[in-house]
Coordinates of C-alpha atoms in Angstrom, one line a residue:
M1 CA -153.7 -143.1 187.4
L2 CA -154.8 -146.4 187.9
R3 CA -157.4 -148.3 185.9
Y4 CA -158.5 -152.1 187.1
G5 CA -160.6 -154.2 185.1
S6 CA -160.4 -157.6 184.1
L7 CA -159.6 -159.1 180.5
T8 CA -161.8 -161.1 178.3
R9 CA -160.7 -163.8 175.5
A10 CA -160.6 -161.3 172.9
D11 CA -157.7 -159.5 175.4
A12 CA -156.0 -162.4 175.5
D13 CA -152.3 -162.5 174.3
P14 CA -150.3 -164.7 172.7
S15 CA -148.0 -166.0 175.1
G16 CA -151.0 -166.9 177.4
V17 CA -149.2 -164.7 180.1
R18 CA -152.5 -163.2 180.2
Q19 CA -155.8 -165.0 180.9
K20 CA -159.6 -164.8 181.1
N21 CA -161.4 -162.7 183.5
R22 CA -157.5 -162.2 185.1
V23 CA -157.7 -159.1 187.0
Y24 CA -155.3 -156.2 185.3
V25 CA -154.0 -152.8 186.3
E26 CA -153.2 -151.0 183.6
Y27 CA -151.1 -146.9 183.8
T28 CA -152.5 -144.4 182.0
R29 CA -150.8 -141.9 183.7
H30 CA -149.1 -140.4 179.8
A31 CA -152.2 -140.8 178.5
E32 CA -154.2 -138.2 180.8
R33 CA -151.6 -135.9 179.8
E34 CA -151.8 -136.3 176.1
E35 CA -155.6 -135.7 176.7
E36 CA -154.6 -132.4 179.0
E37 CA -152.3 -131.1 176.5
L38 CA -154.8 -131.7 173.6
G39 CA -156.9 -130.0 175.7
A40 CA -155.2 -127.3 176.2
G41 CA -154.1 -126.4 173.1
R42 CA -157.5 -126.8 172.2
R43 CA -158.5 -123.7 174.3
A44 CA -155.7 -122.1 173.0
A45 CA -157.1 -121.6 169.8
A46 CA -161.0 -120.8 170.4
P47 CA -162.9 -121.4 167.1
R48 CA -164.6 -118.0 165.6
A49 CA -166.9 -117.2 162.8
V50 CA -164.2 -114.3 161.5
A51 CA -161.0 -113.2 162.4
R52 CA -160.5 -110.2 164.5
K53 CA -157.4 -107.9 165.4
S54 CA -156.5 -107.5 169.2
T55 CA -156.6 -104.1 170.4
A56 CA -155.4 -104.6 173.4
Q57 CA -151.4 -105.0 174.4
S58 CA -151.2 -109.1 176.2
A59 CA -149.1 -108.2 178.7
A60 CA -145.8 -111.0 177.3
P61 CA -145.9 -111.9 173.5
S62 CA -147.7 -114.5 172.4
P63 CA -145.0 -117.8 171.5
P64 CA -144.5 -118.7 168.3
P65 CA -146.2 -120.8 166.0
P66 CA -144.7 -124.4 165.1
P67 CA -142.3 -123.9 162.2
T68 CA -143.2 -124.1 159.1
D69 CA -141.2 -125.5 155.4
R70 CA -142.6 -122.0 153.7
L71 CA -139.8 -120.1 152.4
I72 CA -140.5 -116.2 153.8
S73 CA -140.8 -113.7 151.2
P74 CA -138.6 -110.8 151.5
I75 CA -139.8 -106.9 150.5
S76 CA -140.4 -105.9 147.5
P77 CA -137.6 -103.1 147.2
M78 CA -139.8 -100.8 144.6
E79 CA -142.4 -100.5 147.7
G80 CA -140.1 -98.2 150.1
D81 CA -137.7 -96.8 146.6
G82 CA -137.0 -93.2 147.8
Q83 CA -134.4 -91.0 148.8
I84 CA -134.0 -89.0 152.2
A85 CA -132.9 -85.5 151.3
E86 CA -132.7 -81.6 153.5
I87 CA -136.1 -79.7 153.0
A88 CA -135.8 -77.5 150.2
N89 CA -136.8 -74.3 152.7
K90 CA -134.6 -74.9 155.2
P91 CA -135.5 -72.2 158.5
R92 CA -133.0 -70.0 158.9
V93 CA -132.2 -68.3 162.0
T94 CA -129.1 -66.0 163.5
P95 CA -128.3 -67.0 166.9
R96 CA -128.5 -64.3 169.7
R97 CA -126.2 -63.3 172.0
L98 CA -127.4 -64.2 175.4
Q99 CA -127.9 -61.2 177.9
P100 CA -128.7 -61.6 182.0
H101 CA -132.3 -61.2 181.8
A102 CA -135.0 -63.3 183.9
C103 CA -137.3 -64.8 181.0
G104 CA -141.2 -63.8 180.4
R105 CA -143.3 -62.6 177.7
A106 CA -140.4 -60.4 176.1
C107 CA -138.2 -63.7 175.1
I108 CA -140.6 -64.2 172.4
R109 CA -142.0 -61.1 171.3
N110 CA -140.8 -61.6 167.3
Y111 CA -143.0 -64.7 167.1
S112 CA -145.7 -64.5 170.2
D113 CA -148.4 -64.5 166.7
V114 CA -146.7 -67.4 165.7
D115 CA -149.3 -70.7 166.3
M116 CA -149.1 -74.4 165.5
D117 CA -152.3 -74.4 163.3
Q118 CA -150.3 -71.8 161.2
L119 CA -147.6 -74.1 160.6
K120 CA -149.3 -77.5 160.3
G121 CA -148.5 -79.4 157.4
N122 CA -145.3 -79.3 157.9
N123 CA -143.0 -81.2 160.5
P124 CA -143.7 -81.3 164.2
L125 CA -139.8 -81.3 165.0
L126 CA -139.4 -78.2 162.3
M127 CA -142.2 -76.5 164.2
P128 CA -139.5 -74.6 166.6
M129 CA -137.1 -73.9 164.4
M130 CA -139.5 -71.9 162.0
S131 CA -140.2 -70.3 165.7
G132 CA -137.5 -68.7 166.1
W133 CA -135.3 -71.4 168.3
I134 CA -132.3 -72.9 167.4
R135 CA -131.3 -76.6 167.8
E136 CA -127.7 -77.5 167.9
I137 CA -126.3 -81.0 167.6
V138 CA -122.6 -80.6 170.3
R139 CA -120.0 -83.2 169.9
H140 CA -118.2 -83.4 173.1
R141 CA -114.7 -85.0 173.2
T142 CA -115.6 -88.3 174.3
S143 CA -117.9 -88.4 170.8
K144 CA -120.6 -87.8 172.6
R145 CA -123.8 -85.7 171.3
T146 CA -126.2 -83.7 173.4
V147 CA -128.6 -81.8 171.6
L148 CA -129.7 -78.4 173.2
Y149 CA -132.1 -75.7 171.9
R150 CA -131.4 -72.4 172.3
A151 CA -134.7 -69.7 172.4
P152 CA -135.7 -66.3 170.9
C153 CA -134.2 -64.5 173.4
G154 CA -130.5 -66.7 173.0
R155 CA -131.2 -68.7 176.4
R156 CA -129.7 -72.6 176.1
L157 CA -132.2 -75.0 177.4
R158 CA -130.8 -78.7 177.6
S159 CA -134.4 -80.8 178.5
L160 CA -137.2 -81.2 177.8
D161 CA -137.8 -79.9 182.0
E162 CA -136.6 -76.7 181.1
V163 CA -138.2 -76.2 177.7
F164 CA -141.3 -76.7 179.1
H165 CA -140.7 -74.5 182.2
F166 CA -140.1 -71.8 179.4
L167 CA -143.2 -72.2 177.4
S168 CA -145.0 -71.5 180.7
I169 CA -143.3 -68.8 181.5
T170 CA -143.3 -66.8 178.1
G171 CA -146.8 -67.7 177.2
C172 CA -145.1 -69.7 173.6
R173 CA -147.7 -71.3 172.4
L174 CA -145.5 -74.1 170.9
E175 CA -145.8 -77.4 172.7
I176 CA -143.8 -79.5 174.2
D177 CA -143.8 -83.1 172.1
C178 CA -142.6 -80.3 168.8
F179 CA -139.1 -81.0 170.9
C180 CA -136.9 -84.1 171.0
F181 CA -133.2 -84.2 172.7
D182 CA -132.6 -87.8 170.7
F183 CA -129.3 -86.2 168.6
W184 CA -130.5 -89.3 165.7
V185 CA -133.6 -88.1 165.3
H186 CA -133.3 -86.0 161.8
C187 CA -135.6 -82.9 161.9
F188 CA -134.5 -81.2 159.0
T189 CA -134.7 -83.9 156.2
E190 CA -137.7 -85.5 154.9
F191 CA -138.4 -88.6 152.5
E192 CA -139.6 -88.4 148.6
P193 CA -140.1 -91.5 146.7
A194 CA -138.2 -92.5 143.8
R195 CA -141.3 -92.8 140.6
K196 CA -144.7 -92.0 141.4
F197 CA -147.0 -94.5 139.3
C198 CA -150.4 -92.3 140.5
S199 CA -150.8 -90.0 143.3
I200 CA -154.0 -88.4 145.5
K201 CA -152.8 -85.6 147.4
D202 CA -154.7 -86.1 150.0
I203 CA -156.2 -89.1 151.1
S204 CA -159.0 -87.8 154.4
Y205 CA -160.6 -84.9 152.0
G206 CA -159.4 -82.3 153.9
K207 CA -161.0 -83.9 157.3
E208 CA -158.0 -84.4 158.8
N209 CA -155.7 -81.6 160.3
V210 CA -152.9 -82.5 158.1
P211 CA -153.4 -84.1 154.4
V212 CA -152.1 -87.4 153.8
S213 CA -151.2 -88.5 151.1
C214 CA -150.9 -91.5 148.7
V215 CA -148.6 -92.9 145.9
N216 CA -148.1 -95.9 144.1
S217 CA -144.9 -96.8 143.1
L218 CA -145.8 -100.4 141.2
N219 CA -148.7 -100.0 139.1
R220 CA -151.3 -97.4 137.9
D221 CA -154.0 -98.8 140.8
Y222 CA -155.7 -96.8 143.0
P223 CA -157.0 -97.6 146.5
D224 CA -160.9 -98.2 146.6
Y225 CA -163.3 -95.4 147.7
V226 CA -163.4 -95.6 151.6
E227 CA -165.3 -93.0 153.6
Y228 CA -163.5 -91.1 155.6
S229 CA -164.3 -90.8 159.5
T230 CA -161.9 -89.4 162.3
R231 CA -164.2 -90.4 165.2
R232 CA -165.9 -93.9 165.3
L233 CA -169.6 -94.4 164.9
P234 CA -171.8 -96.4 166.9
T235 CA -174.2 -98.2 164.7
D236 CA -177.5 -100.6 165.8
G237 CA -177.2 -102.1 169.0
V238 CA -174.3 -100.0 170.5
H239 CA -175.1 -97.8 172.8
L240 CA -171.9 -95.1 173.3
N241 CA -172.3 -93.0 176.3
L242 CA -170.7 -89.6 176.3
D243 CA -172.2 -88.1 178.9
A244 CA -169.7 -84.7 180.3
D245 CA -171.5 -86.2 183.6
F246 CA -169.9 -89.5 183.9
L247 CA -166.6 -88.6 183.8
T248 CA -164.1 -87.7 187.0
C249 CA -162.0 -84.4 186.0
C250 CA -159.0 -82.6 188.0
D251 CA -158.7 -79.3 188.5
C252 CA -154.7 -78.4 187.7
T253 CA -153.7 -75.3 186.4
D254 CA -150.4 -76.0 186.0
D255 CA -150.9 -78.5 182.7
C256 CA -150.8 -81.6 185.3
Q257 CA -147.2 -81.8 186.1
D258 CA -147.6 -82.7 189.5
K259 CA -149.2 -86.8 188.9
E260 CA -150.0 -86.9 192.7
R261 CA -152.6 -84.2 192.4
C262 CA -154.2 -85.1 189.1
S263 CA -156.7 -87.2 189.5
C264 CA -157.1 -88.3 185.8
W265 CA -153.2 -89.0 186.1
Q266 CA -153.9 -91.2 189.1
Q267 CA -156.0 -93.7 186.7
T268 CA -153.8 -94.1 185.3
I269 CA -151.3 -95.0 188.1
Q270 CA -153.6 -96.8 190.2
G271 CA -154.8 -98.9 187.6
T272 CA -151.3 -100.3 187.0
E273 CA -151.8 -102.5 190.4
F274 CA -154.4 -104.7 188.6
G275 CA -151.5 -105.2 186.0
P276 CA -149.1 -108.0 185.6
T277 CA -147.3 -107.2 188.4
G278 CA -149.8 -105.9 191.5
Q279 CA -147.3 -103.2 191.4
L280 CA -148.0 -99.8 191.7
D281 CA -146.1 -97.8 188.8
P282 CA -146.0 -94.0 189.8
S283 CA -144.6 -93.6 186.5
A284 CA -146.8 -94.9 184.4
G285 CA -148.2 -92.7 181.0
Y286 CA -147.0 -90.7 179.2
H287 CA -143.5 -88.6 179.6
F288 CA -144.1 -85.7 178.2
R289 CA -146.4 -87.0 175.4
R290 CA -145.0 -89.7 174.7
L291 CA -144.9 -92.9 175.4
V292 CA -141.3 -93.9 176.4
N293 CA -142.1 -97.0 178.7
G294 CA -143.9 -98.9 176.6
N295 CA -147.6 -100.1 176.8
V296 CA -149.4 -99.4 179.8
I297 CA -151.8 -102.6 179.5
T298 CA -154.1 -101.3 182.1
G299 CA -155.3 -98.0 179.9
I300 CA -154.6 -94.8 180.5
Y301 CA -156.8 -91.8 181.3
E302 CA -156.2 -88.7 179.9
C303 CA -157.6 -85.2 180.9
N304 CA -161.3 -84.6 179.6
A305 CA -163.2 -81.7 178.7
R306 CA -164.5 -81.1 181.9
C307 CA -160.9 -80.9 182.8
K308 CA -159.9 -77.2 183.9
C309 CA -156.6 -77.8 182.2
R310 CA -155.7 -75.9 179.3
R311 CA -154.5 -77.8 175.7
T312 CA -151.3 -77.4 176.0
C313 CA -152.1 -80.6 179.8
L314 CA -149.5 -83.0 179.6
N315 CA -151.9 -85.8 179.4
R316 CA -153.9 -84.6 176.4
V317 CA -152.4 -86.5 173.2
C318 CA -155.1 -89.0 171.9
Q319 CA -157.2 -85.9 171.3
H320 CA -155.7 -84.3 169.3
P321 CA -155.3 -83.7 165.4
L322 CA -153.0 -85.8 163.5
R323 CA -150.0 -83.8 163.1
L324 CA -147.4 -85.8 161.5
R325 CA -147.1 -85.8 157.7
L326 CA -147.8 -89.1 156.8
Q327 CA -148.2 -91.3 153.1
V328 CA -150.4 -93.7 152.3
F329 CA -148.6 -96.5 149.1
K330 CA -148.8 -99.3 147.9
T331 CA -147.1 -102.6 148.3
L332 CA -146.5 -105.8 146.3
R333 CA -148.0 -108.6 148.9
R334 CA -149.7 -106.4 151.5
G335 CA -152.1 -104.3 149.7
W336 CA -151.9 -100.5 151.2
G337 CA -149.8 -100.3 153.6
I338 CA -148.3 -96.4 155.5
R339 CA -145.0 -95.0 156.1
C340 CA -143.8 -92.0 157.5
L341 CA -142.3 -88.6 155.8
D342 CA -140.4 -87.8 158.3
D343 CA -138.8 -89.4 161.6
I344 CA -140.7 -90.2 164.4
P345 CA -139.2 -90.3 168.0
K346 CA -139.9 -93.4 170.4
G347 CA -142.9 -93.0 172.2
G348 CA -144.5 -90.8 170.2
F349 CA -148.2 -90.8 169.1
I350 CA -149.1 -92.1 165.6
C351 CA -153.0 -91.9 165.2
V352 CA -155.9 -93.8 166.4
Y353 CA -158.2 -96.2 165.0
A354 CA -161.2 -94.9 164.0
G355 CA -164.3 -96.8 161.7
Q356 CA -167.5 -98.0 162.5
L357 CA -168.8 -99.7 165.9
L358 CA -170.7 -103.1 165.6
T359 CA -171.5 -106.0 167.3
E360 CA -170.5 -109.2 167.6
S361 CA -173.4 -111.1 165.8
L362 CA -173.5 -108.1 163.6
A363 CA -169.6 -108.1 163.0
N364 CA -169.6 -112.0 161.8
E365 CA -172.2 -111.3 159.8
D366 CA -170.5 -109.1 157.9
G367 CA -166.9 -110.6 158.6
K368 CA -168.5 -113.6 156.4
N369 CA -170.1 -111.6 153.6
Y370 CA -167.8 -108.9 153.0
G371 CA -164.1 -110.3 155.2
D372 CA -163.2 -109.5 158.2
E373 CA -160.0 -107.8 157.4
Y374 CA -160.5 -104.7 159.1
L375 CA -162.3 -105.8 162.0
A376 CA -161.0 -105.4 165.4
E377 CA -162.0 -106.0 168.5
L378 CA -162.2 -103.9 171.8
D379 CA -160.7 -106.5 174.3
Y380 CA -159.9 -104.2 176.8
I381 CA -161.8 -106.5 179.4
E382 CA -161.0 -109.9 178.3
V383 CA -157.1 -109.3 177.9
L384 CA -156.5 -107.8 181.7
E385 CA -159.4 -110.5 183.4
R386 CA -157.1 -113.1 181.1
L387 CA -154.7 -112.3 184.0
K388 CA -156.8 -113.6 186.4
E389 CA -157.2 -117.1 184.1
G390 CA -156.1 -120.5 186.1
Y391 CA -156.2 -119.1 189.6
E392 CA -159.2 -122.6 189.7
S393 CA -156.1 -124.7 189.6
D394 CA -154.6 -124.3 192.9
V395 CA -158.0 -124.7 195.0
V396 CA -158.1 -127.6 197.0
D397 CA -161.3 -129.9 196.4
D398 CA -163.4 -130.2 199.7
D399 CA -162.9 -133.7 199.4
E400 CA -159.3 -133.4 199.2
S401 CA -158.6 -130.7 201.9
G402 CA -160.7 -133.4 204.0
D403 CA -158.9 -136.4 203.8
E404 CA -155.5 -134.3 204.3
K405 CA -157.3 -133.2 207.5
R406 CA -158.5 -136.3 208.8
D407 CA -155.5 -137.9 207.8
E408 CA -153.3 -135.4 210.4
E409 CA -155.2 -135.5 212.9
K410 CA -155.4 -138.6 213.1
S411 CA -151.1 -139.1 212.6
D412 CA -151.5 -136.3 215.9
D413 CA -153.9 -138.5 218.1
E414 CA -150.9 -142.0 217.3
T415 CA -147.8 -140.0 218.1
S416 CA -149.5 -137.4 221.2
P417 CA -149.0 -139.6 224.5
G418 CA -150.7 -137.3 226.9
G419 CA -154.1 -135.0 227.1
D420 CA -152.2 -131.7 226.5
D421 CA -150.2 -132.7 223.9
E422 CA -153.2 -134.1 222.3
D423 CA -154.5 -130.9 222.7
A424 CA -152.4 -128.9 221.7
A425 CA -151.3 -131.3 218.5
G426 CA -155.3 -131.2 218.0
T427 CA -154.9 -126.9 217.9
S428 CA -152.0 -126.9 215.9
S429 CA -154.0 -129.6 213.3
S430 CA -157.2 -127.1 212.8
E431 CA -154.7 -124.4 212.4
T432 CA -152.9 -126.1 209.8
G433 CA -156.2 -126.9 207.8
R434 CA -157.4 -122.6 208.2
R435 CA -154.0 -121.6 207.1
R436 CA -154.2 -124.4 204.0
A437 CA -157.5 -122.7 203.5
G438 CA -156.6 -119.3 203.6
A439 CA -153.6 -120.0 201.3
S440 CA -155.9 -121.8 199.1
R441 CA -158.6 -118.7 198.8
D442 CA -155.4 -116.2 198.6
A443 CA -154.5 -118.6 195.7
D444 CA -157.7 -117.9 193.6
F445 CA -156.6 -114.1 192.6
V446 CA -153.1 -115.6 191.3
P447 CA -152.7 -114.0 187.9
R448 CA -151.4 -116.0 185.5
H449 CA -148.3 -114.7 183.8
G450 CA -148.5 -116.4 180.5
G451 CA -148.3 -114.2 177.1
G452 CA -150.7 -115.6 174.5
R453 CA -154.6 -115.0 174.2
G454 CA -156.2 -117.7 176.2
G455 CA -159.2 -119.6 175.5
G456 CA -161.3 -116.6 174.5
D457 CA -164.6 -114.9 176.3
T458 CA -166.2 -119.1 175.9
D459 CA -163.8 -120.2 178.1
L460 CA -164.0 -117.7 180.8
R461 CA -167.3 -117.6 181.3
R462 CA -166.9 -121.7 181.7
S463 CA -164.9 -121.0 184.3
N464 CA -166.6 -118.6 185.6
R465 CA -169.8 -120.8 186.2
A466 CA -168.1 -123.9 187.2
R467 CA -167.2 -121.7 190.1
Q468 CA -170.2 -120.1 191.4
T469 CA -172.2 -123.9 190.9
K470 CA -168.7 -125.4 192.9
T471 CA -169.1 -122.3 195.8
A472 CA -172.6 -122.6 195.9
G473 CA -172.6 -126.9 196.5
S474 CA -170.2 -126.4 199.1
E475 CA -171.4 -125.5 202.5
P476 CA -170.5 -122.8 204.9
Q477 CA -168.2 -123.1 207.7
H478 CA -168.2 -121.7 211.1
E479 CA -164.9 -120.8 212.8
T480 CA -164.8 -121.3 217.1
K481 CA -162.6 -119.6 218.9
K482 CA -159.1 -121.8 219.8
T483 CA -157.3 -121.7 222.7
S484 CA -153.8 -122.4 223.0
A485 CA -152.6 -125.5 225.9
A486 CA -152.7 -122.6 228.4
G487 CA -156.1 -121.6 227.8
A488 CA -155.3 -118.0 226.3
A489 CA -157.0 -116.8 223.4
K490 CA -154.4 -116.0 221.0
P491 CA -154.1 -112.4 219.9
P492 CA -154.7 -111.6 215.9
V493 CA -151.2 -111.4 213.6
E494 CA -150.8 -107.6 212.7
S495 CA -150.1 -107.3 209.0
K496 CA -147.7 -105.1 208.4
R497 CA -148.7 -103.9 204.8
P498 CA -150.9 -100.8 204.4
A499 CA -154.8 -101.7 204.1
G500 CA -155.7 -101.5 200.5
T501 CA -152.2 -102.6 198.7
P502 CA -152.1 -105.7 197.2
S503 CA -149.4 -107.8 198.0
A504 CA -147.1 -108.5 194.3
G505 CA -147.3 -110.3 192.1
R506 CA -151.8 -110.4 192.8
L507 CA -154.9 -109.1 191.9
S508 CA -156.5 -106.8 194.6
L509 CA -159.8 -108.4 194.5
P510 CA -163.2 -108.7 196.0
D511 CA -163.7 -112.1 198.5
D512 CA -167.3 -113.0 197.1
D513 CA -168.1 -114.8 193.6
Y514 CA -165.9 -113.8 190.6
K515 CA -168.0 -112.1 187.9
S516 CA -166.4 -111.0 185.0
V517 CA -167.0 -107.0 183.9
R518 CA -168.3 -107.6 180.6
E519 CA -171.1 -109.8 182.5
Q520 CA -171.7 -106.1 184.8
F521 CA -173.1 -104.8 181.6
G522 CA -175.6 -107.1 181.1
A523 CA -176.1 -110.9 180.3
D524 CA -175.6 -110.5 176.7
E525 CA -172.8 -108.8 176.2
Y526 CA -169.6 -109.1 174.1
C527 CA -166.9 -107.7 172.5
Y528 CA -167.8 -104.8 170.5
I529 CA -165.8 -104.7 166.8
M530 CA -164.7 -101.5 165.0
D531 CA -165.1 -102.2 161.6
A532 CA -163.3 -100.3 159.1
K533 CA -164.0 -101.5 156.1
N534 CA -165.9 -99.1 154.1
I535 CA -165.6 -95.8 156.9
G536 CA -162.3 -95.4 158.8
N537 CA -159.5 -93.4 159.2
L538 CA -155.8 -93.5 158.0
G539 CA -154.9 -96.3 161.1
R540 CA -156.6 -99.0 158.8
Y541 CA -154.1 -99.1 156.6
L542 CA -151.9 -100.1 159.3
N543 CA -150.3 -104.0 158.1
H544 CA -149.0 -106.7 160.1
S545 CA -145.7 -107.5 161.3
C546 CA -144.3 -109.7 163.5
S547 CA -141.3 -107.5 164.2
P548 CA -143.8 -104.4 164.5
N549 CA -142.3 -100.8 164.8
V550 CA -146.4 -99.8 166.5
F551 CA -147.8 -100.8 169.5
V552 CA -151.6 -100.2 170.0
Q553 CA -152.4 -98.3 173.8
N554 CA -156.1 -98.2 175.1
V555 CA -156.8 -95.0 175.8
F556 CA -159.9 -93.5 177.6
V557 CA -160.8 -89.8 176.8
D558 CA -164.7 -89.1 176.1
T559 CA -166.0 -91.9 178.2
H560 CA -164.9 -94.3 181.2
D561 CA -167.2 -96.5 179.8
L562 CA -164.4 -100.2 180.2
R563 CA -166.5 -101.4 177.1
F564 CA -164.7 -98.7 174.4
P565 CA -161.7 -97.8 175.2
W566 CA -159.6 -95.5 172.2
V567 CA -157.5 -97.4 169.5
A568 CA -153.8 -95.2 169.6
F569 CA -151.1 -96.1 168.1
F570 CA -147.7 -95.4 169.2
A571 CA -143.6 -95.6 167.7
L572 CA -142.2 -98.3 169.8
S573 CA -139.0 -97.4 168.4
Y574 CA -137.1 -94.9 166.6
V575 CA -138.4 -94.6 163.5
R576 CA -136.1 -93.7 160.7
A577 CA -138.5 -91.1 157.6
G578 CA -139.9 -93.8 154.9
T579 CA -139.9 -96.9 156.8
E580 CA -143.3 -98.4 156.4
L581 CA -145.4 -98.1 159.8
T582 CA -146.7 -101.7 161.4
W583 CA -148.5 -103.4 164.1
D584 CA -149.0 -107.2 166.0
Y585 CA -152.2 -107.9 164.7
N586 CA -152.0 -110.8 167.7
Y587 CA -154.2 -113.0 164.9
E588 CA -154.4 -116.7 166.5
V589 CA -154.0 -119.1 164.6
G590 CA -156.5 -122.7 164.3
S591 CA -158.7 -120.0 165.8
V592 CA -160.8 -119.3 162.2
P593 CA -161.9 -122.9 160.9
G594 CA -160.9 -123.4 157.3
K595 CA -159.1 -120.5 156.7
V596 CA -155.5 -119.8 156.5
M597 CA -153.7 -116.6 156.0
Y598 CA -149.9 -116.5 155.6
C599 CA -147.3 -113.3 156.7
H600 CA -145.4 -111.2 154.7
C601 CA -144.4 -108.9 157.1
G602 CA -140.5 -110.5 155.6
S603 CA -139.7 -109.7 158.7
Q604 CA -136.1 -112.3 160.6
E605 CA -138.8 -112.9 163.4
C606 CA -141.7 -113.7 160.6
R607 CA -143.9 -116.7 162.5
G608 CA -145.0 -117.2 158.7
R609 CA -148.8 -117.4 159.3
L610 CA -151.9 -115.3 160.5
L611 CA -154.1 -118.0 160.6

């Protein structure tokens, strides 16, 4: 950028090189770049009234904040002091010799009355062994180890597919997520804390399907009383539509094994086209009720009350009550946390985050007055739309495109010797301009693959208004049919890509002016906030970690309203018994002016600060 001006007496240098009223040229490219970087830094940390956790996983992990001189505090060894031992009443089943037969209901006749409701309170992976099954770990000559399940009839099953088929044809009441073929997952062990200064048998007061114990191994303090609720409770100003007539459903009778036929599965799969890659992922969703492939950023649609499938459906996970044995315990610097008493396989469902649904204004008011440590915003829409931010930077301005077009036409006129060549050159220039305009329109929908939280809702609305103003100010252009040098009209070029299929890395969006999905519900629509400070479930005790072992997933169960997804937690990797369960809060450092919060997760990748 060049800046022109004239020197005054105050600007004159002592050497006398610059003289009064003499024209000078100043290069300000470096200063302009610094201003842009400063503006980008301000947009990255949009100011907020209170701190709120993000319940939607970003497409890529946010960059770490600048290094800090503060030392990372290690976790106290007394927090997780305990031992992992075998359970006291280990079930012992006598192996039965396999007789050639066709499996049916007779295979489980001695255990036909065993129900999972009767076995609740035990390790879910232990329930098959309490129902006549045997879990065997086979060691091969190559030191490889595999897991086999021996059914009550003596038949050996080697995979989850075989187990699910056996459960279907025999009518066994066990469910598929009670089986695990990872040899490193232990089913006969449990964690027992070394000391208990004070304890509570069930912190949910009987409202959970499984008792949630609470222990304090550091002192004799008890956790604050919280009204326990397993469901989200809307407050004033929150209109949560739970009418079943507004849900799409499936008519599957095979427990939704065929993803191509199940309409609920297809909602999850088709939604992956609008993800960061822009490609369809046919494997998206649960794999035998476990999210082994990680977070599905576009959300998961489970089967609902209108579907004809049974409770053993493979697409029903978060709607089931709690089955894992979890324990709330006191930490040294992070308040109360939660840990598992049994091993959890990778992708296993843990629990949901429940509490009061608040409007943004009410959440800001309550956060300032009573604290914001339990506020989590339902930003599913914003995280997806943030993938499309930055598309305006690729659009060529009307003035610039007009100047370039005139320069090209002038260059063609100078180089064209004859009339025919001049006509052909003019046609080529017009086609080039039209292709450039088309490329500019396509560039609008290129998603940004960078992670982070972006500039927030304010920047997104400002970007939309700027785009609408720019579009309204431009004049419509009417295309005319161009002919080639021979005078014949060129046939349209057919696309080899099927209709309705977006190209890789692009989002399939309408050609009209972009409008946020949030604005479709009303002019004053903002993110709704889940508050679990006074009313909530055990999800409120999940602490933050910069190296979490739990990830958050948005799931649609009782409503398909994009504003109100369920917030569910799944195991990011194999979790050993006695390990604390943590997830990444995705706080923005500097987003709340005047508030600083340090991180005490004790991880080697600790970022030092949360706010």
